[in-house]
mmCIF file of C-alpha atoms and ligand atoms in Angstrom:
data_model
loop_
_atom_site.group_PDB
_atom_site.id
_atom_site.type_symbol
_atom_site.label_atom_id
_atom_site.label_comp_id
_atom_site.label_asym_id
_atom_site.label_seq_id
_atom_site.Cartn_x
_atom_site.Cartn_y
_atom_site.Cartn_z
ATOM 1 C CA MET A 1 19.469 -2.421 2.352
ATOM 2 C CA ASP A 2 20.107 -4.245 5.617
ATOM 3 C CA GLU A 3 21.196 -7.878 5.542
ATOM 4 C CA ASN A 4 20.042 -8.701 9.079
ATOM 5 C CA SER A 5 17.651 -11.445 9.936
ATOM 6 C CA ILE A 6 15.359 -11.936 12.889
ATOM 7 C CA ILE A 7 13.397 -14.887 14.168
ATOM 8 C CA ALA A 8 9.672 -14.125 14.431
ATOM 9 C CA ASP A 9 7.217 -16.782 15.458
ATOM 10 C CA GLY A 10 9.831 -19.472 14.847
ATOM 11 C CA VAL A 11 10.504 -18.317 11.275
ATOM 12 C CA LYS A 12 13.635 -16.587 10.011
ATOM 13 C CA ILE A 13 12.853 -13.275 8.378
ATOM 14 C CA LYS A 14 15.445 -11.310 6.468
ATOM 15 C CA VAL A 15 15.306 -7.526 6.523
ATOM 16 C CA LEU A 16 14.814 -6.014 3.082
ATOM 17 C CA ILE A 17 13.885 -2.430 3.979
ATOM 18 C CA THR A 18 14.743 -1.055 7.402
ATOM 19 C CA ARG A 19 12.441 1.018 9.554
ATOM 20 C CA ASP A 20 14.612 4.110 8.945
ATOM 21 C CA GLU A 21 14.497 3.613 5.182
ATOM 22 C CA LEU A 22 10.720 3.223 5.377
ATOM 23 C CA LEU A 23 10.242 6.357 7.434
ATOM 24 C CA GLY A 24 12.559 8.375 5.155
ATOM 25 C CA LYS A 25 10.614 7.354 2.083
ATOM 26 C CA VAL A 26 7.252 7.949 3.754
ATOM 27 C CA LYS A 27 8.360 11.487 4.626
ATOM 28 C CA GLU A 28 9.466 12.113 1.037
ATOM 29 C CA LEU A 29 6.151 10.843 -0.382
ATOM 30 C CA GLY A 30 4.221 12.920 2.162
ATOM 31 C CA GLU A 31 6.114 16.036 1.119
ATOM 32 C CA ARG A 32 5.338 15.418 -2.545
ATOM 33 C CA ILE A 33 1.652 14.952 -1.791
ATOM 34 C CA THR A 34 1.679 18.119 0.332
ATOM 35 C CA ARG A 35 3.104 20.099 -2.601
ATOM 36 C CA ASP A 36 0.806 18.567 -5.215
ATOM 37 C CA TYR A 37 -2.373 19.041 -3.152
ATOM 38 C CA LYS A 38 -1.530 22.516 -1.829
ATOM 39 C CA ASP A 39 -4.980 23.988 -2.348
ATOM 40 C CA ARG A 40 -7.007 20.804 -2.167
ATOM 41 C CA ARG A 41 -8.540 18.632 0.543
ATOM 42 C CA PRO A 42 -7.845 15.084 -0.567
ATOM 43 C CA ILE A 43 -9.542 12.011 0.764
ATOM 44 C CA LEU A 44 -7.132 9.212 1.619
ATOM 45 C CA ILE A 45 -8.622 5.810 0.931
ATOM 46 C CA ALA A 46 -6.580 3.206 2.745
ATOM 47 C CA ILE A 47 -6.902 -0.346 1.534
ATOM 48 C CA LEU A 48 -7.206 -2.636 4.519
ATOM 49 C CA ARG A 49 -5.671 -4.404 6.093
ATOM 50 C CA GLY A 50 -2.134 -4.177 4.675
ATOM 51 C CA SER A 51 -1.898 -0.384 4.455
ATOM 52 C CA PHE A 52 -2.955 0.480 8.006
ATOM 53 C CA ILE A 53 0.548 1.281 9.228
ATOM 54 C CA PHE A 54 1.611 3.021 6.021
ATOM 55 C CA VAL A 55 -1.425 5.315 6.061
ATOM 56 C CA ALA A 56 -0.935 6.097 9.753
ATOM 57 C CA ASP A 57 2.641 7.196 9.065
ATOM 58 C CA ILE A 58 2.169 8.998 5.752
ATOM 59 C CA CYS A 59 -0.879 10.990 6.841
ATOM 60 C CA ARG A 60 1.273 12.693 9.463
ATOM 61 C CA GLU A 61 3.715 13.789 6.747
ATOM 62 C CA ILE A 62 0.937 15.341 4.660
ATOM 63 C CA LYS A 63 0.507 18.946 5.709
ATOM 64 C CA VAL A 64 -2.782 19.711 3.988
ATOM 65 C CA PRO A 65 -6.106 18.839 5.629
ATOM 66 C CA VAL A 66 -7.171 15.330 4.658
ATOM 67 C CA ILE A 67 -10.099 13.113 5.413
ATOM 68 C CA PHE A 68 -10.020 9.335 5.578
ATOM 69 C CA ASP A 69 -12.007 6.397 4.485
ATOM 70 C CA PHE A 70 -11.199 2.703 4.410
ATOM 71 C CA MET A 71 -11.964 -0.085 2.050
ATOM 72 C CA ALA A 72 -11.171 -3.745 2.413
ATOM 73 C CA VAL A 73 -10.668 -6.110 -0.460
ATOM 74 C CA SER A 74 -9.692 -9.696 -0.535
ATOM 75 C CA SER A 75 -7.793 -11.298 -3.369
ATOM 76 C CA TYR A 76 -5.482 -13.814 -1.773
ATOM 77 C CA GLY A 77 -7.373 -15.573 0.983
ATOM 78 C CA ASN A 78 -4.710 -17.078 3.197
ATOM 79 C CA SER A 79 -2.412 -18.286 0.479
ATOM 80 C CA ARG A 80 0.602 -16.637 -1.085
ATOM 81 C CA ALA A 81 -0.677 -17.034 -4.624
ATOM 82 C CA THR A 82 -3.234 -14.711 -6.151
ATOM 83 C CA SER A 83 -6.671 -16.163 -6.751
ATOM 84 C CA GLY A 84 -7.300 -13.580 -9.456
ATOM 85 C CA VAL A 85 -10.623 -12.705 -7.902
ATOM 86 C CA VAL A 86 -11.005 -9.359 -6.152
ATOM 87 C CA ARG A 87 -13.881 -8.927 -3.742
ATOM 88 C CA ILE A 88 -14.911 -5.892 -1.660
ATOM 89 C CA THR A 89 -15.289 -7.025 1.926
ATOM 90 C CA LYS A 90 -15.786 -3.526 3.335
ATOM 91 C CA ASP A 91 -16.959 -0.628 1.221
ATOM 92 C CA LEU A 92 -16.416 3.110 1.739
ATOM 93 C CA ASP A 93 -18.613 4.994 4.182
ATOM 94 C CA LEU A 94 -18.168 8.371 2.466
ATOM 95 C CA ASN A 95 -19.397 9.643 -0.869
ATOM 96 C CA ILE A 96 -16.379 10.465 -3.061
ATOM 97 C CA GLU A 97 -18.233 12.238 -5.849
ATOM 98 C CA GLY A 98 -16.330 15.409 -6.819
ATOM 99 C CA LYS A 99 -13.509 14.623 -4.375
ATOM 100 C CA ASP A 100 -9.768 14.281 -4.925
ATOM 101 C CA VAL A 101 -9.052 10.681 -4.016
ATOM 102 C CA ILE A 102 -5.684 9.202 -3.126
ATOM 103 C CA ILE A 103 -5.674 5.416 -2.850
ATOM 104 C CA ILE A 104 -3.161 4.273 -0.230
ATOM 105 C CA GLU A 105 -2.013 0.746 -0.989
ATOM 106 C CA ASP A 106 0.661 -1.413 0.593
ATOM 107 C CA ILE A 107 1.993 -3.364 -2.377
ATOM 108 C CA VAL A 108 1.340 -3.885 -6.051
ATOM 109 C CA ASP A 109 1.974 -7.418 -7.246
ATOM 110 C CA SER A 110 0.009 -8.527 -10.325
ATOM 111 C CA GLY A 111 -1.771 -5.154 -10.347
ATOM 112 C CA ARG A 112 -5.201 -6.800 -10.336
ATOM 113 C CA THR A 113 -6.342 -5.387 -7.015
ATOM 114 C CA LEU A 114 -5.415 -1.853 -7.968
ATOM 115 C CA ASN A 115 -6.918 -2.155 -11.409
ATOM 116 C CA TYR A 116 -10.190 -3.315 -9.889
ATOM 117 C CA LEU A 117 -10.146 -0.574 -7.264
ATOM 118 C CA ILE A 118 -9.457 2.234 -9.718
ATOM 119 C CA LYS A 119 -12.297 1.108 -11.994
ATOM 120 C CA ASN A 120 -14.659 0.690 -9.078
ATOM 121 C CA LEU A 121 -13.853 4.129 -7.628
ATOM 122 C CA GLU A 122 -13.877 5.899 -10.997
ATOM 123 C CA ALA A 123 -17.487 4.814 -11.428
ATOM 124 C CA ARG A 124 -18.342 6.948 -8.385
ATOM 125 C CA ASN A 125 -17.251 10.140 -10.197
ATOM 126 C CA PRO A 126 -14.507 11.550 -8.015
ATOM 127 C CA ARG A 127 -12.769 14.691 -9.309
ATOM 128 C CA SER A 128 -9.440 12.863 -9.476
ATOM 129 C CA ILE A 129 -7.845 9.573 -8.452
ATOM 130 C CA GLU A 130 -4.164 9.001 -7.778
ATOM 131 C CA VAL A 131 -2.403 6.036 -6.251
ATOM 132 C CA CYS A 132 0.203 6.008 -3.505
ATOM 133 C CA ALA A 133 1.753 2.558 -3.050
ATOM 134 C CA LEU A 134 4.603 1.715 -0.709
ATOM 135 C CA LEU A 135 5.964 -1.275 -2.630
ATOM 136 C CA ASP A 136 6.117 -2.227 -6.269
ATOM 137 C CA LYS A 137 7.027 -5.855 -6.872
ATOM 138 C CA ASP A 138 9.297 -6.462 -9.813
ATOM 139 C CA VAL A 139 7.124 -8.942 -11.721
ATOM 140 C CA PRO A 140 6.197 -9.190 -15.390
ATOM 141 C CA ARG A 141 2.794 -7.532 -15.508
ATOM 142 C CA LYS A 142 -0.048 -7.670 -17.957
ATOM 143 C CA ILE A 143 -1.971 -5.013 -16.099
ATOM 144 C CA LYS A 144 -0.336 -1.598 -15.946
ATOM 145 C CA ASN A 145 -1.692 0.973 -13.519
ATOM 146 C CA LYS A 146 -0.672 4.575 -13.191
ATOM 147 C CA ILE A 147 1.009 4.884 -9.799
ATOM 148 C CA LYS A 148 1.933 8.481 -9.121
ATOM 149 C CA TYR A 149 3.489 8.035 -5.683
ATOM 150 C CA MET A 150 5.651 4.935 -5.370
ATOM 151 C CA GLY A 151 7.885 4.020 -2.444
ATOM 152 C CA PHE A 152 10.225 1.130 -3.269
ATOM 153 C CA LYS A 153 10.665 -1.272 -6.125
ATOM 154 C CA ILE A 154 11.330 -4.699 -4.568
ATOM 155 C CA PRO A 155 12.374 -8.119 -5.900
ATOM 156 C CA ASN A 156 9.757 -10.739 -6.603
ATOM 157 C CA LYS A 157 9.629 -12.163 -3.088
ATOM 158 C CA PHE A 158 6.763 -12.533 -0.665
ATOM 159 C CA VAL A 159 7.312 -9.807 1.918
ATOM 160 C CA VAL A 160 5.891 -9.195 5.375
ATOM 161 C CA GLY A 161 5.993 -6.514 8.055
ATOM 162 C CA TYR A 162 5.006 -2.839 8.319
ATOM 163 C CA GLY A 163 1.381 -3.905 7.877
ATOM 164 C CA LEU A 164 1.900 -6.738 5.402
ATOM 165 C CA ASP A 165 1.057 -10.253 6.424
ATOM 166 C CA LEU A 166 1.433 -13.878 5.647
ATOM 167 C CA ALA A 167 -1.825 -15.506 6.789
ATOM 168 C CA GLU A 168 -2.379 -12.519 9.149
ATOM 169 C CA LYS A 169 0.986 -12.857 10.856
ATOM 170 C CA TYR A 170 4.010 -10.506 10.983
ATOM 171 C CA ARG A 171 2.073 -7.260 10.380
ATOM 172 C CA ASN A 172 3.647 -5.628 13.433
ATOM 173 C CA LEU A 173 7.268 -6.065 12.365
ATOM 174 C CA PRO A 174 8.690 -2.530 12.063
ATOM 175 C CA PHE A 175 10.562 -3.320 8.814
ATOM 176 C CA ILE A 176 9.828 -5.040 5.503
ATOM 177 C CA GLY A 177 11.322 -8.500 5.299
ATOM 178 C CA TYR A 178 10.967 -11.816 3.586
ATOM 179 C CA ILE A 179 10.898 -15.352 4.854
ATOM 180 C CA GLU A 180 14.279 -16.805 4.091
ATOM 181 C CA ASN A 181 13.304 -20.352 3.249
ATOM 182 C CA GLY A 182 10.244 -19.231 1.296
ATOM 183 C CA SER A 183 10.219 -16.902 -1.676
HETATM 184 P P1 IMP B 201 -2.214 -7.902 -6.714
HETATM 185 O O1 IMP B 201 -3.676 -7.811 -6.930
HETATM 186 O O2 IMP B 201 -1.629 -9.175 -7.260
HETATM 187 O O3 IMP B 201 -1.456 -6.671 -7.176
HETATM 188 O O4 IMP B 201 -1.985 -8.053 -5.156
HETATM 189 C C1 IMP B 201 -2.103 -6.999 -4.305
HETATM 190 C C2 IMP B 201 -2.474 -7.418 -2.899
HETATM 191 O O5 IMP B 201 -1.971 -8.701 -2.543
HETATM 192 C C3 IMP B 201 -1.840 -6.434 -1.947
HETATM 193 O O6 IMP B 201 -2.733 -5.410 -1.626
HETATM 194 C C4 IMP B 201 -1.474 -7.295 -0.765
HETATM 195 O O7 IMP B 201 -2.534 -7.282 0.178
HETATM 196 C C5 IMP B 201 -1.304 -8.687 -1.301
HETATM 197 N N1 IMP B 201 0.116 -9.013 -1.539
HETATM 198 C C6 IMP B 201 0.754 -9.081 -2.723
HETATM 199 N N2 IMP B 201 2.045 -9.389 -2.563
HETATM 200 C C7 IMP B 201 2.243 -9.500 -1.226
HETATM 201 C C8 IMP B 201 3.404 -9.794 -0.420
HETATM 202 O O8 IMP B 201 4.544 -10.007 -0.885
HETATM 203 N N3 IMP B 201 3.212 -9.812 0.915
HETATM 204 C C9 IMP B 201 1.996 -9.572 1.495
HETATM 205 N N4 IMP B 201 0.896 -9.293 0.780
HETATM 206 C C10 IMP B 201 1.018 -9.260 -0.570
HETATM 207 MG MG1 MG B 202 -2.956 -8.615 2.257
#
């Protein structure tokens, strides 16, 4: 991993995963999904807003026909600490009954968001549900979810970039980094 830092919006951000590392991993995950869904037509459900860049990149590495829908949930508000409450702020537009669903998520921290999403989507009777998450934070977890496609395990730091934000900022950084004087 790269040790470089950049200054963004007056804050020093240290690179944890470079753009090249991200794109390499995204390609690898896309290839696995392509193999696993050879004769299927999965629906990618991207969880907004953090996964918008990840889904845009990975969908172009998936060589089977896919359709898209988007869901937005809020669990953090503008703070770095989880509130423990998950709320749907934008629901799906499509009916997923009988469909092969792949949830595209940016990061799994406590696992609460994913746990809520899986339960909520299962109740709609899809044929299958799998999870594809770019980042898996190394935290002690009470809630264990089955994540079939996982990008990187990362230390327990608050990360930004490649779609992830801190209070809506830094989403457009092309790498994953963390704020050096924060945690
Ligand atoms: P969980 O419910 O605690 O697993 O939190 C998952 C959600 O919190 C993710 O979908 C992110 O939107 C957000 N989140 C968790 N950790 C980070 C982080 O380090 N940076 C940015 N967003 C995060
Ligand atoms: Mg977020």
